[in-house]
Coordinates of C-alpha atoms in Angstrom, one line a residue:
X21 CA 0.0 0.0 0.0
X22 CA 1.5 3.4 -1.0
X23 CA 1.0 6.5 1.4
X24 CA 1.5 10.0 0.3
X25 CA 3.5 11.4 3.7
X26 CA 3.6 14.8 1.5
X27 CA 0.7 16.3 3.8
X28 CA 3.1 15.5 7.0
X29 CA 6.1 16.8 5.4
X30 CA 6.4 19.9 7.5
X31 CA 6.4 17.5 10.8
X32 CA 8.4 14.7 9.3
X33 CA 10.9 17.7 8.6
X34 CA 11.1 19.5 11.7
X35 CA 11.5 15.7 13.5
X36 CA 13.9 14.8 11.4
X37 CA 16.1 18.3 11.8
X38 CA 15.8 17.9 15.1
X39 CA 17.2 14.9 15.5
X40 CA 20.1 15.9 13.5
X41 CA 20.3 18.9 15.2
X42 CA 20.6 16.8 18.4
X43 CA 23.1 14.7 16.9
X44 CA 25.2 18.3 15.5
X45 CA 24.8 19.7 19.3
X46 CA 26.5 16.4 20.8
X47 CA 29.4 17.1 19.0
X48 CA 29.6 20.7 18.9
X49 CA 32.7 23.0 20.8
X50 CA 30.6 26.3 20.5
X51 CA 29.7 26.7 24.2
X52 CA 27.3 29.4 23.7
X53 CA 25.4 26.9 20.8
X54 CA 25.0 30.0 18.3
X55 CA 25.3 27.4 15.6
X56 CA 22.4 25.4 17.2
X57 CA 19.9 28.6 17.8
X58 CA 20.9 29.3 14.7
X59 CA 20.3 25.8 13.1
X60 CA 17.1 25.8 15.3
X61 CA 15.3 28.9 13.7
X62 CA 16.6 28.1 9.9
X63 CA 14.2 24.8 11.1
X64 CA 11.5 25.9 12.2
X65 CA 11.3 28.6 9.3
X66 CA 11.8 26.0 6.7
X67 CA 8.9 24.2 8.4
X68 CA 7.0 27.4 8.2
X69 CA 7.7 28.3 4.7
X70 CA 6.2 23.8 4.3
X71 CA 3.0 24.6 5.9
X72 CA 2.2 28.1 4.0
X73 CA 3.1 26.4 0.8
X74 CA 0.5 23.4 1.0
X75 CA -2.2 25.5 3.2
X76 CA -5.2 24.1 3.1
X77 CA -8.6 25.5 1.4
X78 CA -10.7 22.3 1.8
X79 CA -10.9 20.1 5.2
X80 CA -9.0 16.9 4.4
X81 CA -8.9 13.4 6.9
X82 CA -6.1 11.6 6.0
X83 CA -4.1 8.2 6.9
X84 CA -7.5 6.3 7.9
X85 CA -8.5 9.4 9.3
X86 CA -6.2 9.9 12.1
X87 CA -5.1 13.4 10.7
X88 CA -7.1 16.5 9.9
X89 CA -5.4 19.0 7.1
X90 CA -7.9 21.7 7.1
X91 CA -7.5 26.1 7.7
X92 CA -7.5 25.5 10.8
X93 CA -4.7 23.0 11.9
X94 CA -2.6 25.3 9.0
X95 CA -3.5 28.7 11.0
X96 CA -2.5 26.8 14.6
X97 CA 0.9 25.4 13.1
X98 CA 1.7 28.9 11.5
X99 CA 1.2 30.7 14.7
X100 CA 2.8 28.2 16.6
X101 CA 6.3 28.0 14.6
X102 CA 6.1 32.5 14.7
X103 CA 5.7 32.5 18.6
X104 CA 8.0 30.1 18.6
X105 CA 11.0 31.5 16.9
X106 CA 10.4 34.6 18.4
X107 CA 10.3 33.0 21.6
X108 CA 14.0 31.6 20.8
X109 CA 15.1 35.3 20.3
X110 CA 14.0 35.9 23.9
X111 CA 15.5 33.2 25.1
X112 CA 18.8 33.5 23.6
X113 CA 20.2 36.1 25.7
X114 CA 18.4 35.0 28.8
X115 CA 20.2 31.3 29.4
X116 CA 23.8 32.8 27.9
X117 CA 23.8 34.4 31.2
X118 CA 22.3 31.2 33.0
X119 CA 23.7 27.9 34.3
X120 CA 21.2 26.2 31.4
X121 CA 22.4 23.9 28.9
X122 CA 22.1 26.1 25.3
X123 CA 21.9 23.0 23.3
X124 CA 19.2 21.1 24.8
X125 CA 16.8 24.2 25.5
X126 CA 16.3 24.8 21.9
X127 CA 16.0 20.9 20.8
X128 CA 13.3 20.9 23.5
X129 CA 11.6 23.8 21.7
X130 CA 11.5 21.9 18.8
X131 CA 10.2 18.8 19.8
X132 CA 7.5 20.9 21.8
X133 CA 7.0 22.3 18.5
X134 CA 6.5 19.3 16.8
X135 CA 4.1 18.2 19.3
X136 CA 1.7 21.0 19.2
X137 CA 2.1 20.5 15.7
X138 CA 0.5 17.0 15.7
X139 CA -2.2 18.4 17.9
X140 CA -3.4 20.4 15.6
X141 CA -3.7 18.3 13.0
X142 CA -5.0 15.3 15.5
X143 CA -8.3 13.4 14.1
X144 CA -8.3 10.6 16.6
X145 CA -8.2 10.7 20.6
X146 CA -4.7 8.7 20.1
X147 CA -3.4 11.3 17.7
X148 CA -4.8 14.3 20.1
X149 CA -3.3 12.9 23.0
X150 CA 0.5 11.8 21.4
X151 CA 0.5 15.3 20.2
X152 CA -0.1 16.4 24.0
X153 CA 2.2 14.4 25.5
X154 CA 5.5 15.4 23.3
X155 CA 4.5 18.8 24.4
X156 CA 3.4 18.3 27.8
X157 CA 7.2 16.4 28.2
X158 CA 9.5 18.7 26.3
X159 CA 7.6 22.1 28.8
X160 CA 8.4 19.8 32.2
X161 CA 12.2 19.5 31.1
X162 CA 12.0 23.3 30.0
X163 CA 10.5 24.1 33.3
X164 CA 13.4 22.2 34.8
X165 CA 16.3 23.4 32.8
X166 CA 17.9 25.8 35.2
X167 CA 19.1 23.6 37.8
X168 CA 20.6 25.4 40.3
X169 CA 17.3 27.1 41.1
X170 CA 15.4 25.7 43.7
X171 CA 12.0 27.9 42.5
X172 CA 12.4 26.3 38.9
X173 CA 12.8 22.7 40.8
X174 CA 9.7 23.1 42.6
X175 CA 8.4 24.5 39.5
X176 CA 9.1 21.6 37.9
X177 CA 7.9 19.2 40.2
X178 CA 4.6 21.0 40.6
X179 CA 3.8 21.1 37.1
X180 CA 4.8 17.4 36.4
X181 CA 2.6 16.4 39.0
X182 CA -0.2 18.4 38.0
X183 CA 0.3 17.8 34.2
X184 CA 0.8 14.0 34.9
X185 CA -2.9 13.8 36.5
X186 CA -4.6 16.1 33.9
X187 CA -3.2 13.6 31.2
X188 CA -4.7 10.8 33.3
X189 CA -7.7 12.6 33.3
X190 CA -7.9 12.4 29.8
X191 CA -6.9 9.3 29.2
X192 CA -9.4 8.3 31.5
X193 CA -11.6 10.0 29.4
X194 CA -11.3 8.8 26.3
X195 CA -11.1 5.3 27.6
X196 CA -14.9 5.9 28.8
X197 CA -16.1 7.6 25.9
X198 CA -14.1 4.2 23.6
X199 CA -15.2 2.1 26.0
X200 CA -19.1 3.3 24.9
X201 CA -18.7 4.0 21.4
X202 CA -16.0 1.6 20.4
X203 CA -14.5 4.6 17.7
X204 CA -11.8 6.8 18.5
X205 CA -11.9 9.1 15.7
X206 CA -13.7 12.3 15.8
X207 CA -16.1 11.9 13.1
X208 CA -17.1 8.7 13.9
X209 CA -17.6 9.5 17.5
X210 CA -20.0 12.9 16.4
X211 CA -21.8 10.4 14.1
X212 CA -22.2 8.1 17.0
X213 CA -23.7 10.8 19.1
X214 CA -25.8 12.1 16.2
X215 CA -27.5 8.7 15.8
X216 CA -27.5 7.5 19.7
X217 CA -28.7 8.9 23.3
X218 CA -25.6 9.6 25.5
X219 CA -25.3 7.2 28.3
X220 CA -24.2 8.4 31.9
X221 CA -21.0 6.8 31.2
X222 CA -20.2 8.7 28.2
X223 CA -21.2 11.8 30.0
X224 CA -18.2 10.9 32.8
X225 CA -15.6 10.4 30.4
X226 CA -16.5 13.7 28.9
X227 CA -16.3 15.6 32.1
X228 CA -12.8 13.7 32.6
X229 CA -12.3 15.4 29.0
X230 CA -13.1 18.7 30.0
X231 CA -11.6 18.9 33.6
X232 CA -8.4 17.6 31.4
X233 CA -8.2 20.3 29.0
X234 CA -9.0 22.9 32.2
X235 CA -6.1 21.6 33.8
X236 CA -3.7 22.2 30.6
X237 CA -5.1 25.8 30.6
X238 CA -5.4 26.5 33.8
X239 CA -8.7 27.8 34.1
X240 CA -10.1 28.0 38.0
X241 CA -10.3 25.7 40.0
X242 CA -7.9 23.7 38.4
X243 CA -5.5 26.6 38.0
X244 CA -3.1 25.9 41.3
X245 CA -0.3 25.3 39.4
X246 CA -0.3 28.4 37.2
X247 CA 1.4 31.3 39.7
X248 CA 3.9 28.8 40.7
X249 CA 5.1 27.8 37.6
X250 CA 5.0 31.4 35.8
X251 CA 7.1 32.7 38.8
X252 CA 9.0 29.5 39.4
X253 CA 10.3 28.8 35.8
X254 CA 13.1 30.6 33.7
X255 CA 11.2 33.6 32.4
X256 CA 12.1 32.7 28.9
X257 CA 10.4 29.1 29.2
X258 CA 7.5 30.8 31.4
X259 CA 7.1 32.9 27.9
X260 CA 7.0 30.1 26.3
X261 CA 4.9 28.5 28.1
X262 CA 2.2 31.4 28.0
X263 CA 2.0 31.9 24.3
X264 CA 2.3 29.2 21.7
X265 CA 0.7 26.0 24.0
X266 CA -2.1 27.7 24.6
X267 CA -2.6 27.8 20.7
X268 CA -2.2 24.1 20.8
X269 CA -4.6 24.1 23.2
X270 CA -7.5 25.5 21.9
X271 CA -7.0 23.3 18.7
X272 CA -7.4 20.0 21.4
X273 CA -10.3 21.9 22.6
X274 CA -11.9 22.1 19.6
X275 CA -11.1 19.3 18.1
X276 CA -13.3 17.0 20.9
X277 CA -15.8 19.7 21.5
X278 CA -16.5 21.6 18.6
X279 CA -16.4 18.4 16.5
X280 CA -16.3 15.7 17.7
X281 CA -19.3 16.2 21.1
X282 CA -21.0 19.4 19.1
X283 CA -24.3 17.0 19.6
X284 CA -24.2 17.2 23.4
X285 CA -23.1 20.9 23.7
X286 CA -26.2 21.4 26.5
X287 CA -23.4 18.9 28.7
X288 CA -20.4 20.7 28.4
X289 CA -21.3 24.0 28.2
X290 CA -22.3 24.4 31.5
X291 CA -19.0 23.1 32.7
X292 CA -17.5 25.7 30.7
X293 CA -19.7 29.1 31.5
X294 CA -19.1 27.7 35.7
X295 CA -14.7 27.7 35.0
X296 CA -15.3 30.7 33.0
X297 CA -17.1 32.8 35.7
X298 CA -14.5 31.4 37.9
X299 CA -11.4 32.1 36.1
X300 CA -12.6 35.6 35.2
X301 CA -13.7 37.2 38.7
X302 CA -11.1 35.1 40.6
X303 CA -8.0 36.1 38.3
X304 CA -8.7 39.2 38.1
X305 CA -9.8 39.8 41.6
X306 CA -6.1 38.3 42.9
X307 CA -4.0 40.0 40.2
X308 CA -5.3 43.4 42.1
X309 CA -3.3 42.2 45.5
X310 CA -0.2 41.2 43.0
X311 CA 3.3 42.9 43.6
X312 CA 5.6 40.4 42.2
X313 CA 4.9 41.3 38.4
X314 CA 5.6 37.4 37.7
X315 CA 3.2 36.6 39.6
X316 CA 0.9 39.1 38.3
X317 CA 0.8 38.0 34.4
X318 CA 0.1 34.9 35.6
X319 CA -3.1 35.2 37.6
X320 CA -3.9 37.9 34.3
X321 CA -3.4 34.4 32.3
X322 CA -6.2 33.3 34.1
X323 CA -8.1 35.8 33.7
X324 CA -7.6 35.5 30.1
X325 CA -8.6 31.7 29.9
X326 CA -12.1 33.1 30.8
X327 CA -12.3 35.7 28.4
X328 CA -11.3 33.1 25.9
X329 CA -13.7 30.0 27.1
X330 CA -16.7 32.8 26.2
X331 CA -16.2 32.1 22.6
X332 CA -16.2 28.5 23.0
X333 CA -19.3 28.4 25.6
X334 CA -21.3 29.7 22.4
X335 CA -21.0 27.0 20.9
X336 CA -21.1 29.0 17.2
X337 CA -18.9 29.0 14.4
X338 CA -18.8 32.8 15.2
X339 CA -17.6 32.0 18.5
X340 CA -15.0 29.7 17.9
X341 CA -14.0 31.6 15.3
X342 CA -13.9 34.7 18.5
X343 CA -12.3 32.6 20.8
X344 CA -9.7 32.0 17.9
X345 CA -8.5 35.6 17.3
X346 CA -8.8 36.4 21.4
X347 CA -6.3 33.2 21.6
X348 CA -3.6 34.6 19.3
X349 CA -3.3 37.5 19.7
X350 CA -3.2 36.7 23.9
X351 CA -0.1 35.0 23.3
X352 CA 1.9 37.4 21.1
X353 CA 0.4 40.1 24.3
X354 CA 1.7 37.1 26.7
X355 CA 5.1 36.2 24.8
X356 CA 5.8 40.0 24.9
X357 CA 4.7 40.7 28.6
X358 CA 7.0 38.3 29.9
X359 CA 9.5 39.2 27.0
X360 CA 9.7 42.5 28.6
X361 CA 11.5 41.1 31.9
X362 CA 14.0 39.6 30.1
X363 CA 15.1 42.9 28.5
X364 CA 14.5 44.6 32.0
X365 CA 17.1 42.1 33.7
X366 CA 20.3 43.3 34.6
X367 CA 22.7 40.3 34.1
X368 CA 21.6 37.1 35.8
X369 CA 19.1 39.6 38.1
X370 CA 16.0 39.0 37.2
X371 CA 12.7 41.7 37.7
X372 CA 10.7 40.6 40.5
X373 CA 8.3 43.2 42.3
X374 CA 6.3 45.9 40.0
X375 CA 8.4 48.5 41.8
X376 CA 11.8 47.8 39.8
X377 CA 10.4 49.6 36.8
X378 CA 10.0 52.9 38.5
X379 CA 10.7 55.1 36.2
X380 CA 11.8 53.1 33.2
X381 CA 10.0 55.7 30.5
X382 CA 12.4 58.5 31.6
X383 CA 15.7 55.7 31.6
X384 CA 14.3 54.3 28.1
X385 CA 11.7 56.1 26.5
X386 CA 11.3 53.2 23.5
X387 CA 11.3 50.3 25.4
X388 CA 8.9 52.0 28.4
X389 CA 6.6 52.5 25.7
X390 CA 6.6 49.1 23.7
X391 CA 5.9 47.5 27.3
X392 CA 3.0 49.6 27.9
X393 CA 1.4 48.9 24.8
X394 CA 1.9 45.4 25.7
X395 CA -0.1 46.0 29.1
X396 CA -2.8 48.2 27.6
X397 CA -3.5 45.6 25.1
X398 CA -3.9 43.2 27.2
X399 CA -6.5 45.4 29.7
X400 CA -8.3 45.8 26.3
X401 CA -7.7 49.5 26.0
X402 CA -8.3 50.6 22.2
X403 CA -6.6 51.2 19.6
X404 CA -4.8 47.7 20.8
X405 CA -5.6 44.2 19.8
X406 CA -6.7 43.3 22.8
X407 CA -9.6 45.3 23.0
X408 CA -11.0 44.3 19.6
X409 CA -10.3 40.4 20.8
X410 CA -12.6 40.7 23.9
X411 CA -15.4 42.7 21.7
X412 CA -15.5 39.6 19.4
X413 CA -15.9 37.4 22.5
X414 CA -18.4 39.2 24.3
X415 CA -20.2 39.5 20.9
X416 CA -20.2 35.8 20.7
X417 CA -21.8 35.5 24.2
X418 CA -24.6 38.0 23.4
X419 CA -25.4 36.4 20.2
X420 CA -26.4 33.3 22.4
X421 CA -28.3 35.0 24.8
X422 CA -26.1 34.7 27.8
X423 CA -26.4 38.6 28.6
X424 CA -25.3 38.2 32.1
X425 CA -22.2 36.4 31.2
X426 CA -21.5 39.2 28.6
X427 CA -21.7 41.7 31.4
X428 CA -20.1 40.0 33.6
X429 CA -17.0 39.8 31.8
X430 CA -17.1 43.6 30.3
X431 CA -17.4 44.7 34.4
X432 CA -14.3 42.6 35.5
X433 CA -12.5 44.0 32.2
X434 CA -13.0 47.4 33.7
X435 CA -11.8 45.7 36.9
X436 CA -8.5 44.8 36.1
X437 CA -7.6 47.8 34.0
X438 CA -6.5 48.8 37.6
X439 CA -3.6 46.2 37.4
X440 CA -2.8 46.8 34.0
X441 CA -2.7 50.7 34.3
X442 CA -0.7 50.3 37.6
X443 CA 2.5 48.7 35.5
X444 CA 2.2 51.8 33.2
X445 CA 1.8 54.6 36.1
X446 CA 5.0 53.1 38.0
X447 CA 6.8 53.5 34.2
X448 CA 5.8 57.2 33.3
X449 CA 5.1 58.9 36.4
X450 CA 7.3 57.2 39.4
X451 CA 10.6 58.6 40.0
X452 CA 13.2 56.3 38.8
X453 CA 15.2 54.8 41.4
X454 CA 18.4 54.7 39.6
X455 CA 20.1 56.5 35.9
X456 CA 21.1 53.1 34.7
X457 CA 20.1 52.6 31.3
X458 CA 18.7 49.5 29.7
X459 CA 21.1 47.9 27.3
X460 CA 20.1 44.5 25.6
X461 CA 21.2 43.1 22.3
X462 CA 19.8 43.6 18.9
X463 CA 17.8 39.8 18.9
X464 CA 16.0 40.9 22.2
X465 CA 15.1 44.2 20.9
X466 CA 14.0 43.0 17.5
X467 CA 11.9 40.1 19.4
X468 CA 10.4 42.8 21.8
X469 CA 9.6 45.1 18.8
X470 CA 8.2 42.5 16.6
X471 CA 5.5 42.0 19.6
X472 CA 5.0 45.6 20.1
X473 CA 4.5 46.4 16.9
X474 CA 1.8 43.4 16.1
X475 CA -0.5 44.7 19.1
X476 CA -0.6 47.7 17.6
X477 CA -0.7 46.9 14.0
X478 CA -3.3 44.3 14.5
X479 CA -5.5 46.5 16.6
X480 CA -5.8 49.0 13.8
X481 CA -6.3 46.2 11.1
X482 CA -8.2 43.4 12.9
X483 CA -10.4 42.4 10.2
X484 CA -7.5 40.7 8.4
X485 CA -7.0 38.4 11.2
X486 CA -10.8 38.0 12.1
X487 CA -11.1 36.8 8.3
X488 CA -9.0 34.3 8.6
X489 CA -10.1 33.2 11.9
X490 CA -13.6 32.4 10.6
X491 CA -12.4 30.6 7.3
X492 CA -11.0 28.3 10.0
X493 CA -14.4 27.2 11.0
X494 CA -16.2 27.6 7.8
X495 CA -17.3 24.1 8.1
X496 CA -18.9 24.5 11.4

């Protein structure tokens, strides 16, 4: 039997450069691994350049179904492999100063890479859950690289432990819902569903699903690993972390939801409107008593995971299609929040408490600036993407009748502009502590413009974006 692997090429590539590249890095004398970075990001560009060449226009299931090559999975791998490089131009700097092994931090990328790659174009609950796991193992490692630090050990720890039992969960899960249906593939279990009653235990091994998935997000009240590992890990994995996996993410969340359990939406929306309550009042409600800034982003995250559940609790093409856009342009707000401490460190001293950027517009008028964009894009302020991305999820809400979860979320948005408008007061208009100016190399400063730059540029022209968003899911 012949089988065409040219639809995988872009992840047969990127596997197969990476283990090269792993192979290159054992035998390499360059201590600070410039040749491997640089190797890394010619990869994951060449993998880039693979998936906008054969971009999909049709929805394809391919090798007996257990991949999906539709607009979707192209629009997740795409965004994943940008964040991603730009996320290696953060890091770059960051662990030359650190006691963390160069080579194997940017393999890891890769293979985490890979893995969210394989997510998104999962068609089976094997497929979806291989493509977790590589991911889900190359972030523990990442979480774990810097060794000496006993906050990234304990990081590590906690998030193993709590990553190991969501992936239980699921597994769980889909055991049930197999064990019932006897298919593992997404169509066939939506056809099941379309043509049977759900039983109770089908039901169960949906809510092990979902309580899963809210896990890997961190939505409340499974979000007790979140503060610990954003402030825990090396900032430049905790960026990481924040942006492009929580792509991945929403294309697992769709995938079993949006197709694959569309028929008993009544079931898991509910589950999803109680997290998203949750995560939205309780984020932003703890971010206000924040002063580590760390810390801070990370109950924000939370916060955020609301905002972006609204889009799928409507259940709509329209508000996946929402949910979408708020989830991409979150993480290049998220990759540049957190790419902002890295440029704000001062050697191996990392910023900790809100405090340390007193001042900062007056010391560095550029980067003060590109940072507060940052923060008033993610409070939603216009002209910035962020404020366009909640209006689209609110919309989606409303359009489903659920007016008291739209006002909900557009009172605690007004709620934690306080948090986000602190960071820029203590930049412009607190007296800087010291004259020491902000030096950090050209990579960092093209990464941290690149970011800047998008919020903005994005926020003046969503619609592009929005467009493409909803030719994702013009086939639900």
């Amino acid at each position: 039997m012949n089988i065409d692997l040219m639809p995988m090429l872009p992840e047969l590539f990127l596997l197969t450069a990476t283990c090269i590249l792993l192979l290159i890095d054992v035998f390499s004398k360059d201590f600070d691994r410039l040749q491997t970075y640089r190797l890394a990001q010619l990869s994951l560009l060449i993998t880039g350049v693979m998936v906008i060449a054969q971009f999909p226009d049709l929805q394809y299931h391919l090798y007996q179904r257990h991949f999906i090559l539709d607009p979707m999975a192209g629009i997740v791998k795409v965004s994943v492999i940008a964040l991603s490089m730009v996320g290696m131009m953060f890091a770059r700097p960051y662990i030359l100063q650190r006691p963390i092994l160069r080579g194997e931090y940017f393999i890891l990328h890769l293979f985490a890479v890979l893995g969210m790659m394989v997510l998104a174009g999962g068609g089976s609950l094997l497929t979806l859950y291989l493509g977790l796991e590589l991911l889900s193992l190359s972030l523990y490692a990442l979480v774990a690289m810097h060794r000496h630090s006993t906050l990234a050990s304990e990081a590590a720890v906690k998030y193993f432990v709590m990553g190991a039992i969501a992936s239980g969960f699921l597994l769980y899960g889909m055991s049930m819902v197999y064990g019932v249906t006897g298919k593992i593939h997404i169509t066939d279990i939506a056809l099941y569903l379309e043509t049977h009653q759900a039983s109770l235990t089908l039901r169960f091994g949906l809510v092990f699903m979902v309580v899963a998935m809210a896990f890997k997000f961190g939505a409340v009240p499974f979000q007790m690993w979140v503060p610990d590992v954003y402030h825990g890990a090396p900032t430049s994995v905790t960026a990481f972390i924040a942006s492009a996996p929580k792509i991945a993410a929403f294309a697992l969340v769709i995938r079993i939801l949006g197709y694959g359990f569309e028929q008993v939406l009544i079931d898991w929306q509910g589950m999803l409107i109680i997290m998203a309550t949750l995560s939205i009042v309780i984020g932003n409600l703890v971010a206000l008593a924040q002063d580590n800034i760390k810390r801070l982003l990370a109950y924000s995250a939370i916060a955020h995971v609301g905002y972006f559940l609204l889009g799928i609790i409507a259940g709509t093409g329209a508000g996946y299609s929402a949910s979408f856009f708020y989830i991409i342009t979150y993480a290049i707000m998220s990759l540049g929040g957190f790419g902002c401490l890295i440029y704000l460190a001062k050697g191996k001293q990392e910023v900790e408490l809100i405090s340390e950027l007193k001042g900062l517009g007056q010391r560095n008028p550029w980067g003060g600036l590109l940072i507060s964009f940052l923060f008033l894009s993610m409070a939603g302020i216009p002209p910035f993407v962020g404020f366009w991305a909640k209006l689209e999820v609110i919309r989606a809400v409303l359009d489903v009748d659920l007016v008291w979860l739209a006002v909900l979320a557009a009172v605690m948005s007004v709620v934690g502009l306080f948090y986000y408008l602190k960071v820029v007061k203590v930049i412009f208009f607190d007296a800087p502590e010291s004259e020491i100016k902000v030096k950090a190399e050209r990579g960092l400063r093209l990464a941290l413009g690149i970011t800047g730059v998008a919020v903005v540029a994005l926020g003046l022209f969503p619609a592009q974006l929005l467009e493409v968003c909803r030719q994702a899911f013009q086939y639900l």
